Short mmCIF file of C-alpha atoms in Angstrom, two decimals:
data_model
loop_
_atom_site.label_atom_id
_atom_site.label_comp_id
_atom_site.label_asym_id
_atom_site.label_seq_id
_atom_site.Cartn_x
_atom_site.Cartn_y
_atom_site.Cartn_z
CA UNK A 539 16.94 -12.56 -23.01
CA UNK A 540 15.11 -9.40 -24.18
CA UNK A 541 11.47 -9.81 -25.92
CA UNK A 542 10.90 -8.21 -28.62
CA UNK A 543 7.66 -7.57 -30.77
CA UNK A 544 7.89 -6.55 -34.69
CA UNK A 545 4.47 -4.76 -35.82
CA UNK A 546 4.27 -4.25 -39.19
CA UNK A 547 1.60 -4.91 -42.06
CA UNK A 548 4.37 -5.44 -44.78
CA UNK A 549 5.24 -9.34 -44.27
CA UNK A 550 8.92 -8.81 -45.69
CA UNK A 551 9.27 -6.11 -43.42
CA UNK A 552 8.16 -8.22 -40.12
CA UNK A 553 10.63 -11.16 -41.61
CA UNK A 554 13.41 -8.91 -41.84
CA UNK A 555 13.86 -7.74 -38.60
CA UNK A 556 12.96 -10.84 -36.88
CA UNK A 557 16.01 -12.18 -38.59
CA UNK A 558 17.98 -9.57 -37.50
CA UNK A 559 17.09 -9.38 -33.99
CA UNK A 560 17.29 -13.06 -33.51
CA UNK A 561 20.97 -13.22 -34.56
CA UNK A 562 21.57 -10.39 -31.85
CA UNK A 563 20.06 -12.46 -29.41
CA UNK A 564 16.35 -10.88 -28.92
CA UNK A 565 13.27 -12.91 -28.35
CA UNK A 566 10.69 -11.88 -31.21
CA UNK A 567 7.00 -12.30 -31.99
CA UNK A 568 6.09 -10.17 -34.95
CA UNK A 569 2.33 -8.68 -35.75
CA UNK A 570 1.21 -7.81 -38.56
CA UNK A 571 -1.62 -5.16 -37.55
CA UNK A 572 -2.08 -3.03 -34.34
CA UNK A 573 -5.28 -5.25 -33.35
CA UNK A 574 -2.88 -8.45 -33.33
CA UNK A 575 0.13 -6.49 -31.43
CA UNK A 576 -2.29 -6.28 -28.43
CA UNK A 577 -3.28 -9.51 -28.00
CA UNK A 578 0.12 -10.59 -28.23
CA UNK A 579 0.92 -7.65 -25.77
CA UNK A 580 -2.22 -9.24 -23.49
CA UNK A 581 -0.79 -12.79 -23.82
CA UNK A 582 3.18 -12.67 -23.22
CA UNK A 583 5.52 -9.70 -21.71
CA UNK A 584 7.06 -7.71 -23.92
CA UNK A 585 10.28 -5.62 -22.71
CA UNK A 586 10.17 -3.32 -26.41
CA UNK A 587 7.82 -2.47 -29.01
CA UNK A 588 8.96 -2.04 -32.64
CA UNK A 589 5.92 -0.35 -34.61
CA UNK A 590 5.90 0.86 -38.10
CA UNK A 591 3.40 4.13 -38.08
CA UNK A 592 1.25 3.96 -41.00
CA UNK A 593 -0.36 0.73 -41.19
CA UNK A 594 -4.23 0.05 -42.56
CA UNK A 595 -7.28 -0.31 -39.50
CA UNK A 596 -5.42 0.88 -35.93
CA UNK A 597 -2.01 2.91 -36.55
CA UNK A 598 0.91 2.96 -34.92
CA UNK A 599 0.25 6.09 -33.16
CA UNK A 600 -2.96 4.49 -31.49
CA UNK A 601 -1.06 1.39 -30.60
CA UNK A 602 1.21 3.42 -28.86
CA UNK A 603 -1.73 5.61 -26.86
CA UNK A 604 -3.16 2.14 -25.85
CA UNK A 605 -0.06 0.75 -25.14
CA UNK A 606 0.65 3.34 -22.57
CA UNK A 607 -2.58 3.28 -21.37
CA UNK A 608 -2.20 -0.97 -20.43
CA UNK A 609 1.70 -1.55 -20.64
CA UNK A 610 3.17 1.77 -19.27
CA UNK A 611 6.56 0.29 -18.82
CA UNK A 612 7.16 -1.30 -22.51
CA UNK A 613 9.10 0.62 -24.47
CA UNK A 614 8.01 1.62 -28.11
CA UNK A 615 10.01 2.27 -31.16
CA UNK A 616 8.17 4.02 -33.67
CA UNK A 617 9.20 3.44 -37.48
CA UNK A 618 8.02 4.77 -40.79
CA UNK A 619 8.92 5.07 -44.36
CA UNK A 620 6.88 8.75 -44.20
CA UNK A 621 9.21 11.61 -42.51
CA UNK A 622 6.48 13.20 -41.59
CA UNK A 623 7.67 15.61 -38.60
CA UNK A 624 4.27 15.61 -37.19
CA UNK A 625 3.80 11.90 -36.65
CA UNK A 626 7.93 12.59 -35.24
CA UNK A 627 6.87 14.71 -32.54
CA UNK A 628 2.82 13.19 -31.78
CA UNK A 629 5.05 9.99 -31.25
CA UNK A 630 7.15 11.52 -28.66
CA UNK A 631 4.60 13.29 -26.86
CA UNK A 632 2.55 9.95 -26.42
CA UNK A 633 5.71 8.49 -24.67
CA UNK A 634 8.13 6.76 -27.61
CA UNK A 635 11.20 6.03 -26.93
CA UNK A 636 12.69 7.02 -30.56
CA UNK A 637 11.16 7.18 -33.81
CA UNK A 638 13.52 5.91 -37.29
CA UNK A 639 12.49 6.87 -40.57
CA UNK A 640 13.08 4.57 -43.40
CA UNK A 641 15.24 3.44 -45.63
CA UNK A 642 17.10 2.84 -42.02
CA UNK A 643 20.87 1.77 -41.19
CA UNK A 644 20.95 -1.52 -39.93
CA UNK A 645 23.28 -0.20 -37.67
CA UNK A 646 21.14 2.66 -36.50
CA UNK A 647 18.26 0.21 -35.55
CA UNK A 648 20.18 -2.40 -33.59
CA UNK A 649 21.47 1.07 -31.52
CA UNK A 650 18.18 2.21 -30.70
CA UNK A 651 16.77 -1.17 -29.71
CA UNK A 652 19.77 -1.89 -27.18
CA UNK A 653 19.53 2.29 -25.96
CA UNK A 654 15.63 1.16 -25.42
CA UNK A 655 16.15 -1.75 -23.86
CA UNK A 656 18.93 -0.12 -21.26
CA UNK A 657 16.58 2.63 -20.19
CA UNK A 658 14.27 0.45 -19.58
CA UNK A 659 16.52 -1.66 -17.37
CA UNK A 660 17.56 1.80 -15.75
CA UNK A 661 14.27 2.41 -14.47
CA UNK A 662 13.70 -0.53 -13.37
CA UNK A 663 16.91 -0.50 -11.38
CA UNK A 664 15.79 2.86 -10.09
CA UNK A 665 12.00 2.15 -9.09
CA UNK A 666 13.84 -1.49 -7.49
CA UNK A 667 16.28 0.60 -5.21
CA UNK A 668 13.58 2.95 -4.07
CA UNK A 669 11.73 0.27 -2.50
CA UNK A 670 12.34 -3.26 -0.19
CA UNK A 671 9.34 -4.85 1.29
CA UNK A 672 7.78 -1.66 1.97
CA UNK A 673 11.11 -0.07 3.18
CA UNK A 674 11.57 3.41 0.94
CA UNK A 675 14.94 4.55 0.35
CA UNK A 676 17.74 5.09 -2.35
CA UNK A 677 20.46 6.22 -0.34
CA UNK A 678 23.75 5.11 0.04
CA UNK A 679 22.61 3.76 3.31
CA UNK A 680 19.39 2.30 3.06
CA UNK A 681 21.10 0.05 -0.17
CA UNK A 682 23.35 -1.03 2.15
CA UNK A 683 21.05 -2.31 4.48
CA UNK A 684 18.58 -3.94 1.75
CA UNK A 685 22.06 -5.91 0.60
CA UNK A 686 22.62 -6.84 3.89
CA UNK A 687 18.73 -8.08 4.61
CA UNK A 688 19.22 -10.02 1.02
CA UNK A 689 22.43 -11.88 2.28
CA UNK A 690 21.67 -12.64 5.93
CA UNK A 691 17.98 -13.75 5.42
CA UNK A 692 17.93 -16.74 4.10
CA UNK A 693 20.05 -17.67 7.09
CA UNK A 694 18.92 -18.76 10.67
CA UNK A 695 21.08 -16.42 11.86
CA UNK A 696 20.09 -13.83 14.61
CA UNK A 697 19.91 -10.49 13.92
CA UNK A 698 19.85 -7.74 16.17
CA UNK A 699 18.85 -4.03 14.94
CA UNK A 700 19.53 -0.72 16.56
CA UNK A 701 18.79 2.63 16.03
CA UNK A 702 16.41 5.50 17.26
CA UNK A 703 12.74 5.83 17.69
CA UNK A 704 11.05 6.26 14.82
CA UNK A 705 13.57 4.83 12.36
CA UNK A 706 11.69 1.89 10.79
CA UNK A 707 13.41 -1.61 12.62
CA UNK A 708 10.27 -3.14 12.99
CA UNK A 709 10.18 -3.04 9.01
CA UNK A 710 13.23 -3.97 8.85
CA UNK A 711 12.60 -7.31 10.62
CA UNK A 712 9.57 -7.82 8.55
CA UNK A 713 11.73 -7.96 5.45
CA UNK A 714 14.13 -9.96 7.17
CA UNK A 715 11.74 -12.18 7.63
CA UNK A 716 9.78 -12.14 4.14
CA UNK A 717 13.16 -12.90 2.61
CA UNK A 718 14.11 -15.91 4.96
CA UNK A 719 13.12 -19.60 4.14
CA UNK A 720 10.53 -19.58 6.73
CA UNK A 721 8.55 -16.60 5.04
CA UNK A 722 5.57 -18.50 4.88
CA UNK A 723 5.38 -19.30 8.57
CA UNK A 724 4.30 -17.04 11.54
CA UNK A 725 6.20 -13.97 11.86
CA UNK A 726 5.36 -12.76 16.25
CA UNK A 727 6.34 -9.27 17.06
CA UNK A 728 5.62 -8.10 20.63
CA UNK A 729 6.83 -4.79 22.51
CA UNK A 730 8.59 -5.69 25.34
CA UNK A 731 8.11 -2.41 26.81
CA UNK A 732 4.40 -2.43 26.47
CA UNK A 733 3.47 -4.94 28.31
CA UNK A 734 3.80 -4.93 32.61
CA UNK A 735 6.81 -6.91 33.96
CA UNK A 736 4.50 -8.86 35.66
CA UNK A 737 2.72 -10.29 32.92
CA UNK A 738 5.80 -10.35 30.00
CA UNK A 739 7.37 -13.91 31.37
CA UNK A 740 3.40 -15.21 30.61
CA UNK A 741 3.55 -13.31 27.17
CA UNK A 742 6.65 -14.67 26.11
CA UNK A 743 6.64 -18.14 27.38
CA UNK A 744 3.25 -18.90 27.89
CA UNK A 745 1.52 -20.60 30.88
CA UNK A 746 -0.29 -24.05 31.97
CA UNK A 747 -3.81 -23.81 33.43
CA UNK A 748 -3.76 -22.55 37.36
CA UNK A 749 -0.34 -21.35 37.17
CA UNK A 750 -1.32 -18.22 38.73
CA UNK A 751 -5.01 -16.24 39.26
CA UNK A 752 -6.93 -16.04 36.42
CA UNK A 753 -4.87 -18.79 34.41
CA UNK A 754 -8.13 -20.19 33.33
CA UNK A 755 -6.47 -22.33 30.58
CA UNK A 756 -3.12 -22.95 28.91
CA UNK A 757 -1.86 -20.24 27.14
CA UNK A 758 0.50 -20.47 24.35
CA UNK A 759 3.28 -17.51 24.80
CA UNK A 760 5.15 -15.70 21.80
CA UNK A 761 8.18 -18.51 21.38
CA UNK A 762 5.03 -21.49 20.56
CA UNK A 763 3.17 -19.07 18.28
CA UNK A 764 6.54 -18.23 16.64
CA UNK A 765 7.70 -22.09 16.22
CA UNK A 766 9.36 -22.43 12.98
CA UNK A 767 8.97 -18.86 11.97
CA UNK A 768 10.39 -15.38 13.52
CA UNK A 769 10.14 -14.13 16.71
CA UNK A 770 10.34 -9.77 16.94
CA UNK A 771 11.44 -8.43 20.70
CA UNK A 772 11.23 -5.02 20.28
CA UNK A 773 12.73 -2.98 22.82
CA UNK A 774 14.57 -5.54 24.27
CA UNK A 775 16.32 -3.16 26.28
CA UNK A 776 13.55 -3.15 28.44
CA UNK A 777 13.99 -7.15 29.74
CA UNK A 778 14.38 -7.94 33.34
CA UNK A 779 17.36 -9.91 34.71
CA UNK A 780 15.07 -12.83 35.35
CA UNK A 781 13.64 -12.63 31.83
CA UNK A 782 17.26 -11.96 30.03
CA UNK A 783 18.18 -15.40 31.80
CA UNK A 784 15.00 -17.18 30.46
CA UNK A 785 15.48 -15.95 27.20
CA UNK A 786 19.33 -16.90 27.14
CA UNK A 787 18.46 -20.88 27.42
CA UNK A 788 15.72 -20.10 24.75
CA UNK A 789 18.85 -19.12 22.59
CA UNK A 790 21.21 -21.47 23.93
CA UNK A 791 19.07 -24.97 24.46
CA UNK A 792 15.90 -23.97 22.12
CA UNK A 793 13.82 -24.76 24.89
CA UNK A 794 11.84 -22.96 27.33
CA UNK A 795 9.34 -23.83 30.12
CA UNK A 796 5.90 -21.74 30.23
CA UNK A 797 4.85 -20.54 33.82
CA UNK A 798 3.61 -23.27 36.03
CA UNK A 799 4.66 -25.58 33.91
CA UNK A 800 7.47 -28.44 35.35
CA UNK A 801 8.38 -29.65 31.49
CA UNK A 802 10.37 -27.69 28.84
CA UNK A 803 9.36 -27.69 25.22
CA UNK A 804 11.25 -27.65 22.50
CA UNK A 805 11.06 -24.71 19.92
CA UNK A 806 12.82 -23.75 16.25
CA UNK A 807 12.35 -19.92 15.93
CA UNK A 808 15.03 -17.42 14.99
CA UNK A 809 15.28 -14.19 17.26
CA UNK A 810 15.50 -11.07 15.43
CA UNK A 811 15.53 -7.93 18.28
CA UNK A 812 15.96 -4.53 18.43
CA UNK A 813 16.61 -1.82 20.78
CA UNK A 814 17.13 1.90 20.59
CA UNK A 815 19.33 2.14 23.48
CA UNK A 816 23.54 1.79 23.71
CA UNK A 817 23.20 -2.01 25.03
CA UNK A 818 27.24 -1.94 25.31
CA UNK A 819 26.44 1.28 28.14
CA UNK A 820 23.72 -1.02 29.69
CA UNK A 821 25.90 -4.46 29.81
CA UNK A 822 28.23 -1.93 31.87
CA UNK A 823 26.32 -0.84 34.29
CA UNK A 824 24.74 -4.29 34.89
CA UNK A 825 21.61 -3.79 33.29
CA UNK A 826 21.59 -6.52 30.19
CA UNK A 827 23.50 -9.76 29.97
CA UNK A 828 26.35 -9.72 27.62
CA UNK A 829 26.31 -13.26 26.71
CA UNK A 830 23.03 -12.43 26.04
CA UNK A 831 23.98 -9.48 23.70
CA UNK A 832 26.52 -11.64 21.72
CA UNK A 833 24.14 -14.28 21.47
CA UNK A 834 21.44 -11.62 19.91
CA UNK A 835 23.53 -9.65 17.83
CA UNK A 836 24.94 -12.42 15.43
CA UNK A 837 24.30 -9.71 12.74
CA UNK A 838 24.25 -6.34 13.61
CA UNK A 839 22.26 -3.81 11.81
CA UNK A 840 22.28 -0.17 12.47
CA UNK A 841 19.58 2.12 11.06
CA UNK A 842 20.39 5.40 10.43
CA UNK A 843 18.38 8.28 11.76
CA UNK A 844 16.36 10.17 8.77
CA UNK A 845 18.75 12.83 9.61
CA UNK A 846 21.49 11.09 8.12
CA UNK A 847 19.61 10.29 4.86
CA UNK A 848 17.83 13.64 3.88
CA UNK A 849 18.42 12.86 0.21
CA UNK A 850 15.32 10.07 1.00
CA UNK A 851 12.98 12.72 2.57
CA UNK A 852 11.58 13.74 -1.00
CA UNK A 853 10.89 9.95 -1.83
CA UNK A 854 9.13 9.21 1.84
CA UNK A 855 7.23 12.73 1.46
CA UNK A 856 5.76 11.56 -2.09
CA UNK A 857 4.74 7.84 -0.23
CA UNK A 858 2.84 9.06 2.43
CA UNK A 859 1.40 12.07 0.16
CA UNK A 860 -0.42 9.51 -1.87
CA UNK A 861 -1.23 7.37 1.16
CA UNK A 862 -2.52 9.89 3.12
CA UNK A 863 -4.55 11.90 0.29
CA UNK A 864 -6.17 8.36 -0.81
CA UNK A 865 -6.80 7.39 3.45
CA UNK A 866 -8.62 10.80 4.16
CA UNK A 867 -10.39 11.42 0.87
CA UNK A 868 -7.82 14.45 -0.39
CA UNK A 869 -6.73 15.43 -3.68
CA UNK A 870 -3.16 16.68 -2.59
CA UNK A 871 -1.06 15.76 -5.27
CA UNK A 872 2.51 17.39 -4.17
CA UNK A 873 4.09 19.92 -1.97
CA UNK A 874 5.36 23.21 -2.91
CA UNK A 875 9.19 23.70 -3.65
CA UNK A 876 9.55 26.07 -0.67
CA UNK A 877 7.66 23.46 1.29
CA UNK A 878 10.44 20.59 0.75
CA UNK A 879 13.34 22.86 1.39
CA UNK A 880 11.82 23.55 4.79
CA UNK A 881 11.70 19.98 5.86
CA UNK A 882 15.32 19.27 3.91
CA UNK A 883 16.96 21.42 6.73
CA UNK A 884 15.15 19.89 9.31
CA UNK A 885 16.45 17.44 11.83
CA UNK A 886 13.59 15.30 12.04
CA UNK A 887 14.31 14.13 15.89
CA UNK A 888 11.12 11.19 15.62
CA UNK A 889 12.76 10.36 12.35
CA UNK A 890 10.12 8.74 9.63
CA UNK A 891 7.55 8.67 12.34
CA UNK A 892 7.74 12.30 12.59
CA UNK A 893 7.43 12.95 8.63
CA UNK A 894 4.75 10.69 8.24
CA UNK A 895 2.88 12.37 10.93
CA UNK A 896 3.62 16.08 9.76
CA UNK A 897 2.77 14.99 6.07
CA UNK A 898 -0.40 13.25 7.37
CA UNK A 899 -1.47 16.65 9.16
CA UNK A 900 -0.32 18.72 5.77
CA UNK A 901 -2.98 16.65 3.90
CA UNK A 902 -5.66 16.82 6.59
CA UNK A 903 -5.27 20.92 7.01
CA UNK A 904 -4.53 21.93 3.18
CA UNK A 905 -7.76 22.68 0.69
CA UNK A 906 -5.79 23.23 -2.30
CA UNK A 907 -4.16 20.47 -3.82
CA UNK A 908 -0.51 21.40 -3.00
CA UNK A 909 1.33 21.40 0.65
CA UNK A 910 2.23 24.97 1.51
CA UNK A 911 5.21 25.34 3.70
CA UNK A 912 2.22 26.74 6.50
CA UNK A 913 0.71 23.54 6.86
CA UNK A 914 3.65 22.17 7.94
CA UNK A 915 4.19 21.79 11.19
CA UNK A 916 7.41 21.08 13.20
CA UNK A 917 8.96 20.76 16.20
CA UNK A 918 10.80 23.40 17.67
CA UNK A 919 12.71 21.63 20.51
CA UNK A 920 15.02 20.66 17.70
CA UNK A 921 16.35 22.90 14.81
CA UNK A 922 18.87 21.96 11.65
CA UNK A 923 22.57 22.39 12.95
CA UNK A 924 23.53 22.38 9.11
CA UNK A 925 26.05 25.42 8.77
CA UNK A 926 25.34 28.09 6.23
CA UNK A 927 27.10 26.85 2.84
CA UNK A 928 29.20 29.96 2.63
CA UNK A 929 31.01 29.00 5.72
CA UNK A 930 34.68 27.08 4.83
CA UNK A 931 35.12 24.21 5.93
CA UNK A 932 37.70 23.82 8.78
CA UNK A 933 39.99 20.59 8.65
CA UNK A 934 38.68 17.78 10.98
CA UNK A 935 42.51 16.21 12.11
CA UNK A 936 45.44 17.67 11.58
CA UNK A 937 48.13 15.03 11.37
CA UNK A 938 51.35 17.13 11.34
CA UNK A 939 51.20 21.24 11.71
CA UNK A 940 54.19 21.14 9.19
CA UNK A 941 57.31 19.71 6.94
CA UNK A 942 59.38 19.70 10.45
CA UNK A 943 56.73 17.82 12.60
CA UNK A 944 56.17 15.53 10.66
CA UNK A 945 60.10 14.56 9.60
CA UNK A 946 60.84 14.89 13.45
CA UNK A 947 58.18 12.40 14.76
CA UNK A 948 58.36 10.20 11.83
CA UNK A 949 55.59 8.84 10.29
CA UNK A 950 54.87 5.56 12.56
CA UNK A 951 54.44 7.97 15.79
CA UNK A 952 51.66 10.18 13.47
CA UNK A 953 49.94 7.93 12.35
CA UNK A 954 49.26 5.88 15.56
CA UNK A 955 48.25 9.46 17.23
CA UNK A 956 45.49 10.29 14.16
CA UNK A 957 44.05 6.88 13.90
CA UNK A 958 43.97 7.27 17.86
CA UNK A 959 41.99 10.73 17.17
CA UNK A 960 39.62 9.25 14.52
CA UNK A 961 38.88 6.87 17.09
CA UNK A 962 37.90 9.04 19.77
CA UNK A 963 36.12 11.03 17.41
CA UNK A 964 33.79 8.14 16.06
CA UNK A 965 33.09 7.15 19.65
CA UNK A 966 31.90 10.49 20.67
CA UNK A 967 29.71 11.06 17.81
CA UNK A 968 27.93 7.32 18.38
CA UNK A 969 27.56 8.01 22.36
CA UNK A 970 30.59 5.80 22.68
CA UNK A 971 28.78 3.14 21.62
CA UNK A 972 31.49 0.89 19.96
CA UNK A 973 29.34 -0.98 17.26
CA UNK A 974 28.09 2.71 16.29
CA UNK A 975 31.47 3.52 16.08
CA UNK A 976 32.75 0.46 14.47
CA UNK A 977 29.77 0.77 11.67
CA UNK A 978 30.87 4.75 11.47
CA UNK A 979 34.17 3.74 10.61
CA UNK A 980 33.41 1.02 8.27
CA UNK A 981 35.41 -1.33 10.25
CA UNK A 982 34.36 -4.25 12.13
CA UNK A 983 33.21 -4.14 15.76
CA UNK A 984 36.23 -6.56 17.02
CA UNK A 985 38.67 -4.78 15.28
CA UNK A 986 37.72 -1.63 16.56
CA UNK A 987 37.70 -3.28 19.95
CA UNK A 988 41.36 -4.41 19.48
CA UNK A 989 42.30 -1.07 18.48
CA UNK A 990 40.98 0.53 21.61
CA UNK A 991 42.90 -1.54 23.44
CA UNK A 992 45.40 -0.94 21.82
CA UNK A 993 45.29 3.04 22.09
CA UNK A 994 43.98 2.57 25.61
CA UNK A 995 41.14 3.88 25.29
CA UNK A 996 38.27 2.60 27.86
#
């Protein structure tokens, strides 16, 4: 239910239109001055204001300036019995939404309240999808993935995420686990491939006192300090044989036994991992366990590269613009037109990394308060493969060259051959990785799997 709050210094006036807006469903508190319409403003949340103009001591123009100044998001309705067109347009300039003049249609009124209110639901919507636990995006793909986070999560399910360098899985886990029913315990990430195979079996498991040289005392490994909460393996990829095995029973059993040690323990922590490499390539050429892989990917989730969502760059570029002008002291504010087409037709090979790092340098180099495209600074191993806009189009499958083809083959015989194609297609632009594929596609992974058996394809 919508809150409402009447300001008014004519009583009848106030009673009116709390009557009205009750019976339309709206929560209202009237006020009968601007001095009382703040403290109720200071006391409650309001969604929309509803001010007359002229009243006697603060007027409704003032509320409004302090209104914006403290409640930026509540919406205010300006309303006067003076059609002044000066108090009109000082009301729109100081952010109204609308402004009536009386005698009013009843009518008219209960429009402009529900427009109000409905903008101000649209914004919210907006700033909502730009933003998930500190992940920025509002493209088709990046909503996809917060719905995804907001259904899985609360499950113990888990969850394995792949993409590129650079992409942002690690926040991705983060959220996963901020939005799980164990938010409130220990969330453990640790970089498998940062730490030396000789010490990672320690790391993970832990170790008992004189288990090896320099076990000075027992060491709790990532699995204990994760008990009950979420366990990160980035890179998992990188796991030895012997430490794939180890972390299977984890999975399997919930139980693990630290180095030295002759007793398991038992543990309660869901495994969220992630990996930039084609695992499917790796359990091929014997390099990861695929019970291991089925086991960690209960939920897939692929992240795309920034290249594939260059409609976020201009939201990512204004985030670490202000977080970078506040870190080093700057008063860069924006950056020039010019300057965002330049990195709109770039590839962006480190993905988010990479523009955080080339807007963090634009802030450091630039004096003025605006990013010039010169102060950007790129990498040239990569350049945009976009294709000039002028060029047409060519057709990416043709299913039949024409009328006779197609009536001579029939349409069973087509149709197996292009879905065969598409196939192929998807494969080769996901580095025949079959989940790429299969999330390409919009299909599942096992029913892309039965359809390349199906076409024979290996």
């Amino acid at each position: 239910m919508a809150s409402l709050l009447v300001v008014d210094d004519e009583l009848s006036m106030r009673e009116f239109l709390k009557i009205l807006l009750e019976k339309e469903g709206y929560e209202v508190t009237t006020a009968p001055d601007g001095h009382a319409a703040l403290e109720v403003l200071e006391e409650q949340p309001i969604d929309l204001v509803v001010s007359d103009i002229r009243m006697p001591g603060m007027s409704g123009l003032e509320l409004l300036e302090h209104i914006k100044q403290k409640n930026g998001d509540t919406g205010v309705i300006m309303i006067t019995a003076f059609a002044s067109p000066d108090d009109a347009v000082s009301a729109m300039k100081n952010g109204a939404f609308d402004y009536i003049t009386k005698p009013f249609n009843v009518d008219e009124i209960k429009s402009v309240i529900s427009s109000g209110l409905k903008k101000k639901g649209n914004q919210e919507a907006q700033e909502t999808s730009k933003t998930f636990q500190g992940i920025i995006g509002q493209s088709q793909e990046m909503v996809k993935i917060f719905d995804l986070i907001t259904k899985i999560a609360p499950t113990p399910a888990n969850v394995l995420i792949y993409g590129e360098s650079g992409t942002g899985k690690e926040l991705v886990a983060q959220a996963i686990h901020n939005h799980s029913r164990v938010a409130e315990n220990p969330f453990v990430p640790i970089t498998c491939s940062a730490i030396p195979e000789s010490l990672l079996e320690s790391e993970l498991f832990g170790h008992v006192k004189g288990s090896f040289t320099g076990a000075v005392a027992d060491k709790p490994g990532l699995f204990q300090l994760a008990n009950q909460g979420t366990a990160f393996l980035d890179e998992i990829g990188e796991l030895t044989p012997i430490i794939q095995t180890k972390l299977l029973r984890v999975l399997q059993e919930r139980e693990f036994m630290p180095v030295g040690s002759t007793k398991t323990r038992q543990v309660n922590v869901r495994i969220i991992a992630a990996t930039n490499r084609i695992l499917e390539e790796e359990i091929i050429s014997g390099n990861f366990r695929e019970d291991l892989y089925y086991r960690l990917a209960v939920v897939p989730i692929r992240v795309p590269p920034l290249r594939e969502r260059i409609g976020d760059v201009p939201l990512l570029v204004d985030h670490f613009l202000k977080k970078y002008s506040k870190l080093l002291g700057k008063e860069v504010q924006t950056i020039s037109s010019y300057g965002l087409e330049v990195l709109m037709k770039y590839d962006f090979p480190g993905n988010v990394r990479e523009l955080e790092n080339i807007i963090e340098r634009g802030v450091a180099l630039e004096s003025s308060n605006i990013i010039l495209p010169e102060n950007l600074i790129l990498s040239t191993h990569r350049q945009s493969k976009k294709l000039p806009q002028t060029q047409e189009k060519q057709a990416l499958f043709v299913a039949a060259q024409d009328e006779e083809e197609l009536f001579e083959r029939g349409m069973e015989d087509i149709l197996y051959q292009l879905e065969k194609e598409i196939i192929l297609h998807a494969l080769e632009k996901a580095d025949n990785s079959k989940m790429r594929a299969a999330d390409l596609l919009k299909i599942s992974f096992r029913s892309l799997r039965y359809k390349t058996k199906k076409y024979e394809i290996d």
